[in-house]
Coordinates of C-alpha atoms in Angstrom, one line a residue:
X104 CA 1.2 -23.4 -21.7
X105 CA 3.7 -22.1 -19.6
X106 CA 6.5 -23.7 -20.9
X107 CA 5.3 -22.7 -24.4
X108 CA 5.4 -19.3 -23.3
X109 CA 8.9 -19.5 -21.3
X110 CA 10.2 -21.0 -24.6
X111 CA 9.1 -18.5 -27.3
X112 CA 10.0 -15.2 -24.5
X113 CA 13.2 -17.0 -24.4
X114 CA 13.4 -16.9 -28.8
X115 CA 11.8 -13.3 -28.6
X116 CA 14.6 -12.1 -26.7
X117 CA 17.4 -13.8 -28.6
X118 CA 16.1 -12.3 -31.7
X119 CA 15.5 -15.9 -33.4
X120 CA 12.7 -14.1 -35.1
X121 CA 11.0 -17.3 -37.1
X122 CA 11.7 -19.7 -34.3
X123 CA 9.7 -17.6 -31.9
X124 CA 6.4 -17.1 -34.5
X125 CA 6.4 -20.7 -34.3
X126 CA 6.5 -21.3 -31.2
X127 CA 4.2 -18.5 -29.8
X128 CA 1.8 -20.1 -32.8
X129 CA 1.6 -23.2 -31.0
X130 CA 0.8 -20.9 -27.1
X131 CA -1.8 -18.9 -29.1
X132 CA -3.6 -22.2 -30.3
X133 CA -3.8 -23.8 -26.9
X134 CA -4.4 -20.6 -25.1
X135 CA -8.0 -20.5 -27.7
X136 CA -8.6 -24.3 -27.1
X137 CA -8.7 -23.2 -23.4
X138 CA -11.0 -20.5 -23.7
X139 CA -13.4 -22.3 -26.1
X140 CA -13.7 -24.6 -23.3
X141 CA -14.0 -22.2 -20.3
X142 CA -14.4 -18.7 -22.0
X143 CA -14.7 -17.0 -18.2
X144 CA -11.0 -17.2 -17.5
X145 CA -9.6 -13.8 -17.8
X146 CA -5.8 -14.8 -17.0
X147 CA -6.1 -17.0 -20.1
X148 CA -7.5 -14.5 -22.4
X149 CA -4.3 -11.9 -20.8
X150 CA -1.6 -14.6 -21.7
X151 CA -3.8 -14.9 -25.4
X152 CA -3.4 -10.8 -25.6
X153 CA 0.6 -11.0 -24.7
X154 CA 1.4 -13.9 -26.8
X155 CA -0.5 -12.1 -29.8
X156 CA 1.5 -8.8 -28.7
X157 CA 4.8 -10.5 -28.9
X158 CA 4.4 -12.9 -32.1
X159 CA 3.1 -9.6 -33.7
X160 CA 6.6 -8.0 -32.7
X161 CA 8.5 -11.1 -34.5
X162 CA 6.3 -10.4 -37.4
X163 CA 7.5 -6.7 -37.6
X164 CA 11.4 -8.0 -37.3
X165 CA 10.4 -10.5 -40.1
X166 CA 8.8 -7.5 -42.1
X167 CA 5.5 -8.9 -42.5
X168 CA 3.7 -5.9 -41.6
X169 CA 0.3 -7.5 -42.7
X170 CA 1.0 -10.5 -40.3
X171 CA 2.0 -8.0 -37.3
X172 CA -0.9 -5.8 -37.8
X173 CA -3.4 -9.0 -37.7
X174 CA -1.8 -9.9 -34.3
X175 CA -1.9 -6.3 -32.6
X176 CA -5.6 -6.0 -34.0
X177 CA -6.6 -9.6 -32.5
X178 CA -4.8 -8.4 -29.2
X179 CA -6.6 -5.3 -28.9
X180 CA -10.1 -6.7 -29.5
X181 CA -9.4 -9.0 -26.4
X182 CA -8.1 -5.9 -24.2
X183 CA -8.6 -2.6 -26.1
X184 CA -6.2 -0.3 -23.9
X185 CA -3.4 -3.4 -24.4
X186 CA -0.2 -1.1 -23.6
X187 CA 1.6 -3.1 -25.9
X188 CA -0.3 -4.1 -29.0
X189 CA -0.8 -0.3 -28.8
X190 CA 2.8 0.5 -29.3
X191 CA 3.4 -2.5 -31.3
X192 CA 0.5 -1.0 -34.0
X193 CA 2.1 2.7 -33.5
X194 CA 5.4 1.5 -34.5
X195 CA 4.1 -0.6 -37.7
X196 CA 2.0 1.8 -38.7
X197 CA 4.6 4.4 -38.7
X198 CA 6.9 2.3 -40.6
X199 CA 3.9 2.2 -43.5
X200 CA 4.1 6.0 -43.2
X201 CA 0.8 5.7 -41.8
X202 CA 1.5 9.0 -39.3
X203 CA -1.8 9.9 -38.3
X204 CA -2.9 6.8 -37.3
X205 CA 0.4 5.5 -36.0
X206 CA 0.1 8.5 -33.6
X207 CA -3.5 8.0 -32.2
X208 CA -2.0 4.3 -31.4
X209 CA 1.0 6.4 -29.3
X210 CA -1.5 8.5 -27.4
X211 CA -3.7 5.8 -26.6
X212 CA -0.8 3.8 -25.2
X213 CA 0.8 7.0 -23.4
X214 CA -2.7 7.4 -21.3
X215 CA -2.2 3.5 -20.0
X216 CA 1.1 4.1 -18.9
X217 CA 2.5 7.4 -18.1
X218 CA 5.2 6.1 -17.1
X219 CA 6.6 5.6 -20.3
X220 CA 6.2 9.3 -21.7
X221 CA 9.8 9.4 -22.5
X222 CA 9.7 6.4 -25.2
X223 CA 6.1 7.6 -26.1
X224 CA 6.6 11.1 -26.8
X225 CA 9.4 10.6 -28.8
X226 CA 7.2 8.8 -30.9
X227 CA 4.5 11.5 -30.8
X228 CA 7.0 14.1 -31.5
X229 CA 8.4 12.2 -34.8
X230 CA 4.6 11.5 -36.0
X231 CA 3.2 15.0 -35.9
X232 CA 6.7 16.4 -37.8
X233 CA 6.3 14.1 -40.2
X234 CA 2.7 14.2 -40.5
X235 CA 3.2 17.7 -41.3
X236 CA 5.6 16.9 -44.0
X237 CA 3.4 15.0 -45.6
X238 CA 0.8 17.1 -45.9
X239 CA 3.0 20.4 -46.2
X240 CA 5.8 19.3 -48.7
X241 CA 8.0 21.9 -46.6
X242 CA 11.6 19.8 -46.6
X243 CA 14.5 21.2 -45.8
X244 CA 18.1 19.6 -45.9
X245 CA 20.2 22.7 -45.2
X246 CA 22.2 21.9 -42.2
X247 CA 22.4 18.3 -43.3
X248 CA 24.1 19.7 -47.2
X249 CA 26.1 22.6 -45.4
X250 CA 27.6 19.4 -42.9
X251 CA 28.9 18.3 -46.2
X252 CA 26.4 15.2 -46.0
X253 CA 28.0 14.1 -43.0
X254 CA 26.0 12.8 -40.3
X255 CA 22.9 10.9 -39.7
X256 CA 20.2 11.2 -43.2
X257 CA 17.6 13.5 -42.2
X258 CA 14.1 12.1 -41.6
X259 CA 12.1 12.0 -44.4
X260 CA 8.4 11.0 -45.2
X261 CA 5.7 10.2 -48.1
X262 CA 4.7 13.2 -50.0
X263 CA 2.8 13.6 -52.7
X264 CA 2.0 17.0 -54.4
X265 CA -0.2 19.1 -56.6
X266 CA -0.2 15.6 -59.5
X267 CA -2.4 13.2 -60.8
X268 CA -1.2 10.4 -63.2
X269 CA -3.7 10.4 -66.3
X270 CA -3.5 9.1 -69.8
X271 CA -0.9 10.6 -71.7
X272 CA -1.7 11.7 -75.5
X273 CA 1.7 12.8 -76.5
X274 CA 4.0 10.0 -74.9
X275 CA 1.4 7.6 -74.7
X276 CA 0.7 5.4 -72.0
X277 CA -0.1 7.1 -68.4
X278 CA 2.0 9.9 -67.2
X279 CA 2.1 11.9 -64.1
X280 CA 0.7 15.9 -64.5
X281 CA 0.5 18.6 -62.7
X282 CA -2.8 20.0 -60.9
X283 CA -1.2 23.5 -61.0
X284 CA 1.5 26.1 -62.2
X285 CA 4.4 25.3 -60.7
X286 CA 8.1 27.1 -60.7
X287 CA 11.2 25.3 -61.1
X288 CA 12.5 23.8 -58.2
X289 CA 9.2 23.4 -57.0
X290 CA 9.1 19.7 -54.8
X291 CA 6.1 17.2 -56.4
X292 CA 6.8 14.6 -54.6
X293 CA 8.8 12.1 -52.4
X294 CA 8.6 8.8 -51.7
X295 CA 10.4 5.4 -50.2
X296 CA 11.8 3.0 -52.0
X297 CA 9.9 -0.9 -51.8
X298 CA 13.3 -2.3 -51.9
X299 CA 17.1 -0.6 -53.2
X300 CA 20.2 -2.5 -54.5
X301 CA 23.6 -1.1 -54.3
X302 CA 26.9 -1.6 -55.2
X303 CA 30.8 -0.3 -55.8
X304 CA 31.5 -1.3 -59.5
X305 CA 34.9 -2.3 -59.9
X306 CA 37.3 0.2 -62.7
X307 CA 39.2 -2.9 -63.6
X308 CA 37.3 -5.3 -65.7
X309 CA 34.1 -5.1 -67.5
X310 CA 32.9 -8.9 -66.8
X311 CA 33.3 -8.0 -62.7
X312 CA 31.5 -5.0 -63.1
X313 CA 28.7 -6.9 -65.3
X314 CA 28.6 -9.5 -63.2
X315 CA 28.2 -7.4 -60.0
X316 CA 25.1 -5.5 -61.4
X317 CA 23.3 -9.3 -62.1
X318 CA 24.0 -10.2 -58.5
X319 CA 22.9 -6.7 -57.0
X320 CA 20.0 -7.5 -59.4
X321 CA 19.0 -11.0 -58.2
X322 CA 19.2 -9.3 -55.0
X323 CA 16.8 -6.3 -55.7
X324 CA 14.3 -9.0 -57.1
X325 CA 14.2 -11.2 -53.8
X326 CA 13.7 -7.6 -51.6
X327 CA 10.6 -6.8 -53.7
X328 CA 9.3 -10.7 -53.8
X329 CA 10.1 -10.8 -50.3
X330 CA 7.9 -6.8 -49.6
X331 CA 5.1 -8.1 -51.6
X332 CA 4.4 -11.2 -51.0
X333 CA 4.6 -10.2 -47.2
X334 CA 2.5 -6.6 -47.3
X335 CA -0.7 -6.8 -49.4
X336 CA -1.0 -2.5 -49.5
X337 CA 2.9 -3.3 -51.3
X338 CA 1.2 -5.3 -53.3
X339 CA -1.7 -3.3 -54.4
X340 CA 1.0 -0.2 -55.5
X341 CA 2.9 -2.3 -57.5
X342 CA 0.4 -4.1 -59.5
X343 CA -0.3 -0.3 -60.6
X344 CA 2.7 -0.5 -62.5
X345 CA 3.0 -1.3 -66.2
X346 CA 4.4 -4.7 -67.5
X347 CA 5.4 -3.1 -70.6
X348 CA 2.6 -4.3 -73.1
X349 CA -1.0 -3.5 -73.4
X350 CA -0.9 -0.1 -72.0
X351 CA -3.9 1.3 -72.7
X352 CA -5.8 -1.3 -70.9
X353 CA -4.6 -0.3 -67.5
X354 CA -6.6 1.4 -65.2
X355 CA -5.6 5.1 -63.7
X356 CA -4.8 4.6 -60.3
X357 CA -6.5 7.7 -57.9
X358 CA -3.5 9.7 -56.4
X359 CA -4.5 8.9 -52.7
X360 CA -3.5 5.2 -52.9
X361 CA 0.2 6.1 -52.7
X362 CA -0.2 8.6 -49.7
X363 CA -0.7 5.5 -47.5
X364 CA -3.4 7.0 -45.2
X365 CA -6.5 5.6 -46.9
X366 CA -7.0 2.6 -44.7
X367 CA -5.4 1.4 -41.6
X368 CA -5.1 -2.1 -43.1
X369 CA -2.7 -3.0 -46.2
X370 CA -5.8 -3.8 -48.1
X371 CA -8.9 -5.9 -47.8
X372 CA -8.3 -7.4 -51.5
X373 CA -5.6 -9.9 -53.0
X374 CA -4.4 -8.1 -55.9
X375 CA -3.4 -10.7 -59.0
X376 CA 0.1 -10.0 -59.3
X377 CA 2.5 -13.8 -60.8
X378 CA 6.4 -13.8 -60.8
X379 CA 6.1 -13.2 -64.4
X380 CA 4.3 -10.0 -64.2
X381 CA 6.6 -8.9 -61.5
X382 CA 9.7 -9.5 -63.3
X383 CA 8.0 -7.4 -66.3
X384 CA 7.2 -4.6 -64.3
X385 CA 10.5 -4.4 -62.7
X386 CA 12.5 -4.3 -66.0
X387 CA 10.4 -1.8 -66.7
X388 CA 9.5 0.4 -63.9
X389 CA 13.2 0.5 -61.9
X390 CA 15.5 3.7 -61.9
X391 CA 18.9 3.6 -61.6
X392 CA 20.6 6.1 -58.9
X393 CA 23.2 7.4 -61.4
X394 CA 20.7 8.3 -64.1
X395 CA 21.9 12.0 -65.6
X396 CA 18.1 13.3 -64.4
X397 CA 19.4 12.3 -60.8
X398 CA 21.4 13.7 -58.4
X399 CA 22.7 11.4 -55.6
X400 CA 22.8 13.0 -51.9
X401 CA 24.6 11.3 -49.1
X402 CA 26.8 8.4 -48.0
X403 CA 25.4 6.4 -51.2
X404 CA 27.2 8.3 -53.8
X405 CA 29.8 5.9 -54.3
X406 CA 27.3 3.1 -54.6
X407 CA 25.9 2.2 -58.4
X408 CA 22.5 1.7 -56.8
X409 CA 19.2 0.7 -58.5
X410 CA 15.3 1.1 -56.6
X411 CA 11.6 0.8 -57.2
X412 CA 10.1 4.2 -56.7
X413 CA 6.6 3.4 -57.5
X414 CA 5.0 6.7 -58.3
X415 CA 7.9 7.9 -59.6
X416 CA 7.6 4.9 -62.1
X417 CA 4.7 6.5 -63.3
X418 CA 7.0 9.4 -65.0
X419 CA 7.9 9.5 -68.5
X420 CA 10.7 10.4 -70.3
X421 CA 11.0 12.8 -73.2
X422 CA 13.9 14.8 -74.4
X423 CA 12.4 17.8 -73.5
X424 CA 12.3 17.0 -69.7
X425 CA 11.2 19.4 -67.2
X426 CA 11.6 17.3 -63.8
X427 CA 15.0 15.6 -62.3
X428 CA 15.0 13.8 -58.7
X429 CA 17.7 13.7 -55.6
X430 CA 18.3 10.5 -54.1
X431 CA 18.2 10.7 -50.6
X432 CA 19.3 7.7 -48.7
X433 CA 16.3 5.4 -49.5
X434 CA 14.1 8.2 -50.6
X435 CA 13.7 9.7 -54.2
X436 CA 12.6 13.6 -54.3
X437 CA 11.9 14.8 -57.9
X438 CA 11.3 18.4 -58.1
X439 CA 10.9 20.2 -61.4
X440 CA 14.3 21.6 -63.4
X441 CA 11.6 24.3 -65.0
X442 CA 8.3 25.9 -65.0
X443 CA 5.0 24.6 -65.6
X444 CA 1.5 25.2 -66.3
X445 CA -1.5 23.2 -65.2
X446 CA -2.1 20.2 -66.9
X447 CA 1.6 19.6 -68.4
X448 CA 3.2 16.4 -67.8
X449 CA 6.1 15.7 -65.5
X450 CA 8.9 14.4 -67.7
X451 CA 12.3 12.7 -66.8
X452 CA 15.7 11.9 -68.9
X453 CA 15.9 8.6 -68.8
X454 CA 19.1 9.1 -70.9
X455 CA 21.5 11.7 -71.5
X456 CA 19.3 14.3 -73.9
X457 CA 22.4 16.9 -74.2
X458 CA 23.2 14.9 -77.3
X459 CA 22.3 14.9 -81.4
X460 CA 19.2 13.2 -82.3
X461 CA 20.9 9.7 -84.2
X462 CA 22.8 9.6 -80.3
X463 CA 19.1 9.6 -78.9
X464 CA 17.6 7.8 -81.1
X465 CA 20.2 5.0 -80.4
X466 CA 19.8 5.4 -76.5
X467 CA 15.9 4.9 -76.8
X468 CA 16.4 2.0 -78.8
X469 CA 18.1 0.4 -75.9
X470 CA 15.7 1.2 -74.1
X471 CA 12.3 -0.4 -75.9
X472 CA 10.4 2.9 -77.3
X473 CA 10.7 5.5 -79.7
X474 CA 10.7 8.9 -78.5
X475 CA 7.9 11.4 -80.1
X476 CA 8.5 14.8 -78.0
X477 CA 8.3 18.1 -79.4
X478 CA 12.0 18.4 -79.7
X479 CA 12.2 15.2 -81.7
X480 CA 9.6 15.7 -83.8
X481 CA 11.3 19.5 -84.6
X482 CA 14.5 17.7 -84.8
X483 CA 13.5 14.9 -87.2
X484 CA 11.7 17.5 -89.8
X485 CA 14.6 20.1 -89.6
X486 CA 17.9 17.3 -90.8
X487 CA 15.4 15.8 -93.4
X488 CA 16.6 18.0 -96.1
X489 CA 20.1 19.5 -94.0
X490 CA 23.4 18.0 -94.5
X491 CA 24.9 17.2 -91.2
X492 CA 27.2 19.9 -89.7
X493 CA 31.4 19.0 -90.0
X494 CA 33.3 19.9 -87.3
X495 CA 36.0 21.9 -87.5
X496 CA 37.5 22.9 -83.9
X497 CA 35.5 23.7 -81.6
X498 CA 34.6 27.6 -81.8
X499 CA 34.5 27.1 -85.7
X500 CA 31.5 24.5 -85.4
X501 CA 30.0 26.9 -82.8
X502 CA 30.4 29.5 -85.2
X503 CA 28.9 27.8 -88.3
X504 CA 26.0 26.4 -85.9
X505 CA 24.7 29.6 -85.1
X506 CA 25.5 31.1 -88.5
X507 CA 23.7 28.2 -89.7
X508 CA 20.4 28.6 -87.5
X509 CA 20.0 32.5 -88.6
X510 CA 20.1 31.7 -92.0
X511 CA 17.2 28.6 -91.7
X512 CA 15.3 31.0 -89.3
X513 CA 15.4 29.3 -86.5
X514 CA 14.2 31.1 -83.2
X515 CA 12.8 31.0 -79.7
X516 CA 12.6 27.2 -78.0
X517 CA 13.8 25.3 -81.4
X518 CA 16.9 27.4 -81.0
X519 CA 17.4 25.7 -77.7
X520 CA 17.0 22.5 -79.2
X521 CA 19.8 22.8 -81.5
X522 CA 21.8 24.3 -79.1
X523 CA 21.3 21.2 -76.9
X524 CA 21.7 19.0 -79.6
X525 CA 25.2 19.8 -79.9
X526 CA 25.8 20.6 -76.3
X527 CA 29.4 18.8 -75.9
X528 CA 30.8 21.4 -78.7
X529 CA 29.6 24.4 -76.8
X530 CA 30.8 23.0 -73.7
X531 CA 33.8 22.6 -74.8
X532 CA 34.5 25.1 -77.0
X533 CA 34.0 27.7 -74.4
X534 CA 36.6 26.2 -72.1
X535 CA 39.4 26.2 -74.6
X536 CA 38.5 28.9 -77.2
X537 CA 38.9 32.2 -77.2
X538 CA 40.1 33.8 -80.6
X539 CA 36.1 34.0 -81.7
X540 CA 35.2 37.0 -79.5
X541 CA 32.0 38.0 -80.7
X542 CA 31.2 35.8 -83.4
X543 CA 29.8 33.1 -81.3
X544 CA 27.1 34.2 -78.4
X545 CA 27.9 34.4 -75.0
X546 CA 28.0 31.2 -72.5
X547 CA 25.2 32.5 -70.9
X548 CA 23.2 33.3 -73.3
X549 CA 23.5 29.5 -74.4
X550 CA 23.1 28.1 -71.0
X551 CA 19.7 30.0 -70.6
X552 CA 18.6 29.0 -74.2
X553 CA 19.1 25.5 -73.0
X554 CA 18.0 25.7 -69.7
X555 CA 15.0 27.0 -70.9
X556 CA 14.9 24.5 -73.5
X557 CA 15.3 21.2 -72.0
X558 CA 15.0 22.3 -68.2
X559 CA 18.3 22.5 -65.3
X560 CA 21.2 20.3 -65.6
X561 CA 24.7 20.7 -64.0
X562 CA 26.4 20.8 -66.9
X563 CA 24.6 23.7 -67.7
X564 CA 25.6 25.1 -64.3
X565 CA 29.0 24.3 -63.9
X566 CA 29.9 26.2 -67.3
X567 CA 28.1 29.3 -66.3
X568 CA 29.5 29.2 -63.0
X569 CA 33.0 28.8 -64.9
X570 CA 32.5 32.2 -66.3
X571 CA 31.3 33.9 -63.3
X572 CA 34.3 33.7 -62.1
X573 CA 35.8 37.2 -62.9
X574 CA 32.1 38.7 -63.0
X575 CA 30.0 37.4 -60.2
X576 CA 27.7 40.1 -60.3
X577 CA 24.4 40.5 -58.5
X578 CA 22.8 39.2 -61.9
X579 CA 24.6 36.7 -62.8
X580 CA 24.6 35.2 -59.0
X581 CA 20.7 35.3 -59.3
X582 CA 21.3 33.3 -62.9
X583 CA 23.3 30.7 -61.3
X584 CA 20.9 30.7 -58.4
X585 CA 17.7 29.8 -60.5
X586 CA 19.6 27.6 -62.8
X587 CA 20.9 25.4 -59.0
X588 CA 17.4 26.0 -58.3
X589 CA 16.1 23.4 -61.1
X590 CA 19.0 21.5 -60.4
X591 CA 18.8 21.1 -57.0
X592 CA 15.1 21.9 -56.1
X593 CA 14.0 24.2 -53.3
X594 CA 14.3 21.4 -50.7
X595 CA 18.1 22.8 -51.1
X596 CA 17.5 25.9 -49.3
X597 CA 19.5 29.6 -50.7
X598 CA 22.8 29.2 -48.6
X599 CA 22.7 25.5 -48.6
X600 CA 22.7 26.4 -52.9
X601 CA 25.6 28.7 -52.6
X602 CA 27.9 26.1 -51.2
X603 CA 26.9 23.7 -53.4
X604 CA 27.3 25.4 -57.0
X605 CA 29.9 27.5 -55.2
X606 CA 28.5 31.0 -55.5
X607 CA 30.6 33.9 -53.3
X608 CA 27.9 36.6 -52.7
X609 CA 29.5 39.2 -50.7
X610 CA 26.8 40.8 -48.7
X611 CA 25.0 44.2 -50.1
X612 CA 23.7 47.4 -48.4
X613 CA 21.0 49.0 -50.1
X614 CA 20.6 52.7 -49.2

């Protein structure tokens, strides 16, 4: 026994992770052969408690949480105030996002040894901030965006907002929806990736850069295999997911499974979940980092990076969208680009939408599904019996395009439709024409119409922040700032906004 336990200290300390599970295996059996036999000898059942402790700790290394949590649980029924397999539990639960009960472990470790307050409370300290961020929602990545992303990523943790996923009549399928009105920019939820892939895609050749994306593929497959065959709660969240056929047959999953405080476990049940199904569910359910609904924060910018967000997963797209999400290190925060009402579903882009419909219609295709939103469905009725606009130069087809909508009546919302539809000719037709004066509307007037229409987008923002420049006025900075608002979300606070879209605001005295 004691050169059992010399040997896997000795593999603990030089991090050979699997070698030391094994070997500490082999202590724990004989250490319960001995107490079987003489179950009065205490030192025995203190040796059992450390060796638990410690092959629990090359469990967390391994990342088999469920493994590590088995150990410290086994530990502590032997000795109960176990120093140890108290901080080994805290720091295992905290990595599951499991704050509240991560920090009881702390405390209760902090009363058996006072002496280590220092390690302790900086553990206490990190639980109850992001406790309260998880429960609050109230992120803020000012200093971190005003240090031009420079610096360590700030701490993040699970959130999960006013939304519940439900069945969803119009896109079919399940969706997520909102409990409540919300504003734009308004933060619904953020949550950790079960595994990311990245890589620099190479500008010279389009077999390296294809062949690049199936090896950071391959990769990202292994990391979620690897997560859930190793964490059952893992598991459990991603057999949620859709494989992409027989949709109506899935269940609707209750919001509280992904805030990871339900149990202190990973999950008391195996969920049924093959390499086929897995496979299916990430082809389906995986977001790209680049996708024009995102916004990529941070040091992987440079990086064409793919992710399993699970609840994110659960978001639809529709051409109409009204949410976009920030990528934040390993982290994904969506926020909404514009207002809603109670019981609306959150949407994403999971293409560019700032195109014509044929364009869309092409991109979906690639995709796997028709899209049926309101914009479509508008769309599809309105070129039945229209010949398709020819373009002339750019402030001509601007011209003609809004001739063309007052003379077929078309007003309000389906205006902004249009308007998006042919996005690239307004965008560029402001920025190199200027002989039409009136005859064509104001930039904008446009941007809002299409803001309003298919939510925030930076191309929206960086042509109305183009015009500003000669006419920053208090109303158009407050234009600019609720249009970077839905772009960026609230998370973003007002002068952290300013630097990023750029707004001067000179400051005002009001007498």
């Amino acid at each position: 026994m004691q050169e059992l336990r010399l040997k896997a200290s000795e593999l603990l300390l030089r991090e050979e992770w699997h070698d030391s599970v094994q070997v500490y295996t082999q202590f724990i059996t004989l250490c319960r052969s001995h107490i079987c036999n003489s179950p009065h000898l205490t030192k025995i059942q203190r040796s059992l408690c450390l060796g638990l402790s410690n092959r629990a700790e090359a469990h967390f290394r391994l990342r088999d949480p469920d493994k590590a949590l088995r150990d410290c649980n086994q530990a502590l029924e032997i000795e109960p105030t176990h120093y140890k397999s108290l901080l080994g539990k805290g720091r295992i639960l905290f990595a599951l996002n499991r704050y509240s009960a991560a920090l009881l472990c702390f405390k209760s470790a902090l009363l058996e040894d006072p002496q280590s307050n220092e390690t302790l409370n900086g553990y206490i300290e990190k639980c109850k901030k992001l406790e309260s961020l998880s429960r609050t929602g109230a992120f803020d990545l000012t200093d971190w965006v005003l240090n031009g992303f420079r610096g360590k990523t700030p701490e993040l943790a699970e959130y999960v907002g006013a939304v519940k996923i439900k069945r969803s009549d119009e896109l079919s399928g399940r969706g997520l929806f909102a409990t409540k009105n919300m504003d734009a920019g308004t933060l619904v939820l953020v949550t950790k990736a079960i595994a990311t892939e990245r890589c620099i895609l190479s500008n010279e050749e389009e077999d390296s850069a294809e062949n690049a994306q199936l090896v950071m593929w391959k990769s990202f497959i292994d990391q979620v295999s690897d997560s859930a065959a190793k964490c059952t709660w893992i598991r459990r969240l991603i057999s949620t997911l859709s494989p992409g056929d027989d949709e109506a047959s899935l269940e609707i999953p209750e919001t509280e499974l992904f805030k990871g405080e339900l149990t202190e476990e990973c999950g008391e049940s195996e969920p049924d979940l093959s390499s086929d199904d897995l496979l299916n569910i990430l082809d389906v359910n995986s977001l790209v980092e680049d996708s024009v609904s995102a916004k990529v924060l941070g040091k992987n910018s440079d990086y064409y990076g793919v992710g399993l967000w699970v609840l994110a997963s659960f978001i639809n797209h529709s051409c109409i969208p009204n949410s976009r999400r920030l990528h934040v290190g390993d982290y994904v925060m969506v926020h909404l680009s514009k207002d809603v009402k109670a019981g609306e579903e959150l949407t994403f882009s999971y293409f560019d939408v700032l195109l014509p419909l044929e364009k869309r219609k092409e991109m979906s295709q690639t995709w796997g599904f028709s899209c049926h939103c309101r914009r479509c469905r508008f769309e599809e009725g309105f070129w039945a019996d229209k010949q398709e606009l020819k373009e002339i130069d750019f402030g001509g087809v601007i011209f003609r395009i809004e001739e063309a909508m007052k003379r077929w009546n078309v007003r309000g919302r389906e205006k902004g439709y249009l308007r998006a539809s042919f996005w690239g000719v307004y965008e560029d037709g402001y920025a190199s024409v200027k002989r039409w004066g009136r005859r064509i509307p104001a930039s904008d007037v446009v941007v809002e119409s299409v803001a309003e229409a298919v939510g925030s987008d930076e191309r929206l923002l960086k042509v109305l922040m183009r015009d500003m420049t000669n006419k920053s006025g208090v109303l158009e900075i407050e234009r600019a700032m609720k249009l970077g608002k839905g772009v960026y979300g609230k998370v973003v606070k007002k002068k952290s906004l300013r630097s990023l879209i750029g707004v001067e605001v000179q400051e005002q005295k009001v007498y």
